[in-house]
Amino acid sequence: MGDTILEVNDLQTYFFTSKGTVKAVDGVSFSIEKGQTLGVVGESGSGKSVTASSIMQLIPNPPGEIVGGEINFKGQNLLNKSIDQIRKIRGNEISMIFQEPMTSLNPVYTVGDQISEVLRLHQGLNKQQALEKAVVMLEKVGIPSPEQRVHEHPHQMSGGMRQRVMIAIALACNPELLIADEPTTALDVTIQAQILELMQELKDEFETAIMLITHDLGVIAEVADEVAVMYGGRVVEKTDVMTLFKNPQHPYTAGLINSIPKLKADTNRLEPIKGIVPDPFSFPNGCKFANRCDYAVDKCQRYEPQLEELDSGHIVRCWKHDSLNLKAE
Amino acid sequence: MNVEPEVRQESIETEEVEKYSQWKDAWRRLRKNKMAMIGLGITLVVIFVAIFAPLLAPHDPYYSPVMEDGQAELSMQGPSLSYPLGTDRLGRDILSRIIYGTRISLIVGVITQLIALAIGITLGSVAGYYGGIVDDVISYFINVFLAFPFLLFAIAIMAVFQDPGIEQVFLALGLVTWPGLARIVRGEVMSLKEEEYIEAARSLGAKDFRIMTKHVIPNCLAPIIVTVTLGVAGAILAEAGLSFLGIGAQPPMPSWGLMLNAGRDYLRSDPRMMWFPGLAIMITVLGLNLFGDGLRDVLDPKMRD
Amino acid sequence: MAEAILEVNNLKKHFPVKGGLFNKQQEVVKAVDGLSFNVRKGETLGLVGESGCGKSTTGRVLLRLLNATEGEVLFEGQDIHSLNKKELRSLRREMQMIFQDPYASLNPRMKVGDIIGEPLEIHGLAKGREKKRIVKDLLDKVGLVPDYISRYPHEFSGGQRQRIGIARALAVDPKVIVCDEPVSALDVSVQAQVINLMKDLQKELELTYIFIAHDLSVVRHISDRVAVMYLGRIVELADKNKLYEDPKHPYTKALLSAIPVADPEVKREKIILEGDVPSPINPPSGCTFHTRCPFAEEICKREVPEFAEQEEEHFVACHLVD
């Protein structure tokens, strides 16, 4: 441990729209170490996916723009690199898997072509070598009879299979960082279990650092080592997974944990967070969560709290965390 | 009461959400499209001219001083103060005839499209909604109609009539343009009927007619509006073509196509007689097309975001 | 025990697949293939399964939004698949539906007042001011401000739209509501709000819910009894506590073990199923689960297991359970 792969510092990604500026990501910092899985949780509009796209520099411009911060990948700031240099990194040293296995594969090429493409591009393999490696990758991600499957088109495969192919493409060049944006959300639970297990195995085998973005706390609990909770474009709490579930310090984190039905406990009533995620233009001025928070006082409405380090590695952005006694059942 | 306090809170928040509707939003984006706004401007001017033609025209467009009062010297006059665009062979004021011609062109455009709308929406939505054999039959007709070249088909229909005139032009062009519209409506309806709110309406017990008129057609208005706008331009061109060929509007109507026809003999000696009606057609059609293209960009969801 | 309000006997829904050059009917998707169960008055019956198991089709056949291929659905003793058009329309007042997608299930061109008032209009229940009053009451009932009556759906968030959908279903004062994944499109924190609202309404209006979902924890939370579907059939049906604590069918076991639990201390032994759900076009012979079942035996390939009551009120379709 201690081998930092990715360090994001004060990242700011804004979208300049006709209705005004959306600060989709506003001062986000975190780091991921080799072989570590960082879970990023949040609801829609929290900025979790924009953070991922920012690292890959896949923000559509206009209207989006990374206006500040640093993205240090193995000590080098990606924001200072040319687009050609970024292209060499994308899909090679950092790769990404997306939510929709149906649309992220090109329907006119065979899966073999699509895996080969990255290999030929980044590792300079010839056609034959690339195809051989593609078969190996398919086998690794658990696709039966890969020699035949490599010649199939995406539509001949099920959703779970396609997600496996996506993972095969993402891991083909043995990346040091894998960004997975809701990789199992579109899949059924039994298939989700397969994919999560696969990601775990691959992480153990290759020591890949993983940034896993999801809204599902269950997935977080099962695979993440560290967790960052995002709300309104900001990290509101970050700590290791055990502490997060047992001792959440931010009211939003506690609210999220309490609003999901427990499989075991037969509670009669859920405790939802009140209100809804505001639209991007109407977040409160102070703490972004103030208008939905049960504990908010005047100060929270007016001034935004800074991130505060509680004890080793547990940081929280809340004025009142020390006077709260949050419980997560 | 089972209203929870947190729910109330939620309700109050959206109070601040800006009032917004699809049409307002479309208008806002349309305003940013310069070409579309030029097109709209031209179209509005043309409509204005058509409505106030009697006030704008300096002379009676039908009055021929040559025929009625024997003032032969007024034939083929060049531009002058009292005849800004000159006169034609019969001494009629060309400017006044062009101004009144606006009315004919617009009426042809609008009535043609109304006929096309009536047939196109009915058949298109029935085909799209019911599918199956009904769709097969209607689609067959649509395809047959679309297989003919547009103007040739209109000419063929006009040839059937004993004495051609402007009313026959309405009918012929209406019959030629509905299949395009029907095809668009059919496609829209086919995708719309899979929408969950259509199923929701069915689960409420709504009859087919209600579902069509309340849920389906209002939701395919955008492409219909675009098609009709461009259709008006097409119809104006087609009417001019038919009239030029002598099988559309008949003299002494101040139809632009007819004026082109009359000017044909003087193409070399006095091209002015073709320039002005030609220019009128070009400007009107250009305006409608620019506006229609702009509308398409703004309303077609496939172009958005 | 409450009486059955809905009785389903050997219900089947097969879709022909048009294929080939000559549009011949060649294959059949057996979306629902022989369901038998009761729904009791005032209860919530959860219907869970993975995509393609036929749970949504079942919901639609129960309401006769789709016609059954075979079998019957008895609502208060009357087979709804034998009703004529007029009778069917009055059935719509008794049975309603809440849809999955709060964005697609409301007509974007209609105002909220017209959306919720539409069922009143269709059934001639109220007009004009009376209609407006009822709509406002309904908005209030689902926790929205009554003044929203003249707004359009796009002015609302997903959770609020789902409340509008619920209000529309309640407008005709139905007895049974089929809820097709009503919260799966919503944010986690909003899901809980809508679930609580549905529970409150059920108590207040004595509604019977058929709750279709793929999220097993949500289903456990809201249901009284739960049926697990696989490839068009129910493999297990029991009281929710029995089903979740003592699942009998291997598929139910695997499904339950696959759910990620939001508690990092819980480390369970997972049963990871091999492969994907087979296509319902040519489902496996015998027990359709045998291709993925870790315990499958010879008999499973040959014979369809009977959906039998293994313990009191606990139905299982498996050869290996007794």
JSON list of C-alpha atoms in Angstrom, two decimals, chain C residues 117-187:
[
{"chain": "C", "resi": 117, "resn": "GLY", "atom": "CA", "xyz": [-58.95, 13.99, -13.96]},
{"chain": "C", "resi": 118, "resn": "GLU", "atom": "CA", "xyz": [-58.90, 11.85, -17.08]},
{"chain": "C", "resi": 119, "resn": "PRO", "atom": "CA", "xyz": [-60.20, 8.66, -15.44]},
{"chain": "C", "resi": 120, "resn": "LEU", "atom": "CA", "xyz": [-63.03, 10.68, -13.89]},
{"chain": "C", "resi": 121, "resn": "GLU", "atom": "CA", "xyz": [-63.94, 11.96, -17.33]},
{"chain": "C", "resi": 122, "resn": "ILE", "atom": "CA", "xyz": [-63.65, 8.59, -19.02]},
{"chain": "C", "resi": 123, "resn": "HIS", "atom": "CA", "xyz": [-65.99, 6.96, -16.57]},
{"chain": "C", "resi": 124, "resn": "GLY", "atom": "CA", "xyz": [-68.27, 9.96, -16.33]},
{"chain": "C", "resi": 125, "resn": "LEU", "atom": "CA", "xyz": [-67.70, 10.27, -12.60]},
{"chain": "C", "resi": 126, "resn": "ALA", "atom": "CA", "xyz": [-67.23, 14.02, -12.33]},
{"chain": "C", "resi": 127, "resn": "LYS", "atom": "CA", "xyz": [-67.01, 17.13, -14.44]},
{"chain": "C", "resi": 128, "resn": "GLY", "atom": "CA", "xyz": [-66.11, 20.77, -14.12]},
{"chain": "C", "resi": 129, "resn": "ARG", "atom": "CA", "xyz": [-65.77, 22.06, -10.59]},
{"chain": "C", "resi": 130, "resn": "GLU", "atom": "CA", "xyz": [-66.53, 18.74, -9.00]},
{"chain": "C", "resi": 131, "resn": "LYS", "atom": "CA", "xyz": [-63.73, 17.17, -11.01]},
{"chain": "C", "resi": 132, "resn": "LYS", "atom": "CA", "xyz": [-61.36, 19.93, -10.00]},
{"chain": "C", "resi": 133, "resn": "ARG", "atom": "CA", "xyz": [-62.23, 19.44, -6.35]},
{"chain": "C", "resi": 134, "resn": "ILE", "atom": "CA", "xyz": [-61.60, 15.70, -6.52]},
{"chain": "C", "resi": 135, "resn": "VAL", "atom": "CA", "xyz": [-58.30, 16.20, -8.33]},
{"chain": "C", "resi": 136, "resn": "LYS", "atom": "CA", "xyz": [-57.15, 18.67, -5.69]},
{"chain": "C", "resi": 137, "resn": "ASP", "atom": "CA", "xyz": [-58.11, 16.21, -2.96]},
{"chain": "C", "resi": 138, "resn": "LEU", "atom": "CA", "xyz": [-56.11, 13.52, -4.70]},
{"chain": "C", "resi": 139, "resn": "LEU", "atom": "CA", "xyz": [-53.06, 15.75, -5.04]},
{"chain": "C", "resi": 140, "resn": "ASP", "atom": "CA", "xyz": [-53.29, 16.48, -1.37]},
{"chain": "C", "resi": 141, "resn": "LYS", "atom": "CA", "xyz": [-53.65, 12.80, -0.60]},
{"chain": "C", "resi": 142, "resn": "VAL", "atom": "CA", "xyz": [-50.41, 11.91, -2.38]},
{"chain": "C", "resi": 143, "resn": "GLY", "atom": "CA", "xyz": [-48.56, 14.75, -0.70]},
{"chain": "C", "resi": 144, "resn": "LEU", "atom": "CA", "xyz": [-48.48, 17.35, -3.44]},
{"chain": "C", "resi": 145, "resn": "VAL", "atom": "CA", "xyz": [-49.71, 20.92, -3.27]},
{"chain": "C", "resi": 146, "resn": "PRO", "atom": "CA", "xyz": [-53.26, 21.09, -4.74]},
{"chain": "C", "resi": 147, "resn": "ASP", "atom": "CA", "xyz": [-52.34, 24.22, -6.70]},
{"chain": "C", "resi": 148, "resn": "TYR", "atom": "CA", "xyz": [-50.16, 22.10, -8.97]},
{"chain": "C", "resi": 149, "resn": "ILE", "atom": "CA", "xyz": [-53.26, 21.30, -10.96]},
{"chain": "C", "resi": 150, "resn": "SER", "atom": "CA", "xyz": [-52.32, 23.53, -13.89]},
{"chain": "C", "resi": 151, "resn": "ARG", "atom": "CA", "xyz": [-48.71, 22.49, -14.27]},
{"chain": "C", "resi": 152, "resn": "TYR", "atom": "CA", "xyz": [-47.14, 20.17, -16.78]},
{"chain": "C", "resi": 153, "resn": "PRO", "atom": "CA", "xyz": [-45.37, 16.92, -15.86]},
{"chain": "C", "resi": 154, "resn": "HIS", "atom": "CA", "xyz": [-41.91, 18.15, -16.85]},
{"chain": "C", "resi": 155, "resn": "GLU", "atom": "CA", "xyz": [-42.05, 20.70, -14.06]},
{"chain": "C", "resi": 156, "resn": "PHE", "atom": "CA", "xyz": [-41.84, 17.90, -11.51]},
{"chain": "C", "resi": 157, "resn": "SER", "atom": "CA", "xyz": [-39.12, 15.61, -10.24]},
{"chain": "C", "resi": 158, "resn": "GLY", "atom": "CA", "xyz": [-39.24, 11.85, -10.68]},
{"chain": "C", "resi": 159, "resn": "GLY", "atom": "CA", "xyz": [-40.65, 11.25, -7.21]},
{"chain": "C", "resi": 160, "resn": "GLN", "atom": "CA", "xyz": [-43.32, 13.87, -7.63]},
{"chain": "C", "resi": 161, "resn": "ARG", "atom": "CA", "xyz": [-44.29, 12.44, -11.01]},
{"chain": "C", "resi": 162, "resn": "GLN", "atom": "CA", "xyz": [-44.67, 9.04, -9.46]},
{"chain": "C", "resi": 163, "resn": "ARG", "atom": "CA", "xyz": [-47.02, 10.61, -6.93]},
{"chain": "C", "resi": 164, "resn": "ILE", "atom": "CA", "xyz": [-49.04, 12.04, -9.80]},
{"chain": "C", "resi": 165, "resn": "GLY", "atom": "CA", "xyz": [-49.21, 8.56, -11.33]},
{"chain": "C", "resi": 166, "resn": "ILE", "atom": "CA", "xyz": [-50.45, 7.21, -8.01]},
{"chain": "C", "resi": 167, "resn": "ALA", "atom": "CA", "xyz": [-53.08, 9.95, -7.78]},
{"chain": "C", "resi": 168, "resn": "ARG", "atom": "CA", "xyz": [-54.30, 9.07, -11.27]},
{"chain": "C", "resi": 169, "resn": "ALA", "atom": "CA", "xyz": [-54.65, 5.42, -10.31]},
{"chain": "C", "resi": 170, "resn": "LEU", "atom": "CA", "xyz": [-56.57, 6.36, -7.15]},
{"chain": "C", "resi": 171, "resn": "ALA", "atom": "CA", "xyz": [-59.00, 8.65, -8.98]},
{"chain": "C", "resi": 172, "resn": "VAL", "atom": "CA", "xyz": [-61.46, 5.86, -9.77]},
{"chain": "C", "resi": 173, "resn": "ASP", "atom": "CA", "xyz": [-61.29, 4.48, -6.25]},
{"chain": "C", "resi": 174, "resn": "PRO", "atom": "CA", "xyz": [-59.95, 1.06, -7.27]},
{"chain": "C", "resi": 175, "resn": "LYS", "atom": "CA", "xyz": [-59.73, -2.04, -5.14]},
{"chain": "C", "resi": 176, "resn": "VAL", "atom": "CA", "xyz": [-56.64, -3.56, -6.69]},
{"chain": "C", "resi": 177, "resn": "ILE", "atom": "CA", "xyz": [-53.54, -1.76, -7.93]},
{"chain": "C", "resi": 178, "resn": "VAL", "atom": "CA", "xyz": [-50.86, -3.47, -9.96]},
{"chain": "C", "resi": 179, "resn": "CYS", "atom": "CA", "xyz": [-47.60, -1.65, -9.28]},
{"chain": "C", "resi": 180, "resn": "ASP", "atom": "CA", "xyz": [-45.00, -2.32, -11.96]},
{"chain": "C", "resi": 181, "resn": "GLU", "atom": "CA", "xyz": [-41.58, -1.41, -10.56]},
{"chain": "C", "resi": 182, "resn": "PRO", "atom": "CA", "xyz": [-42.98, 1.81, -9.12]},
{"chain": "C", "resi": 183, "resn": "VAL", "atom": "CA", "xyz": [-39.79, 2.95, -7.39]},
{"chain": "C", "resi": 184, "resn": "SER", "atom": "CA", "xyz": [-36.97, 1.45, -9.40]},
{"chain": "C", "resi": 185, "resn": "ALA", "atom": "CA", "xyz": [-36.45, 4.61, -11.46]},
{"chain": "C", "resi": 186, "resn": "LEU", "atom": "CA", "xyz": [-36.19, 6.85, -8.40]},
{"chain": "C", "resi": 187, "resn": "ASP", "atom": "CA", "xyz": [-33.25, 8.02, -6.32]}
]
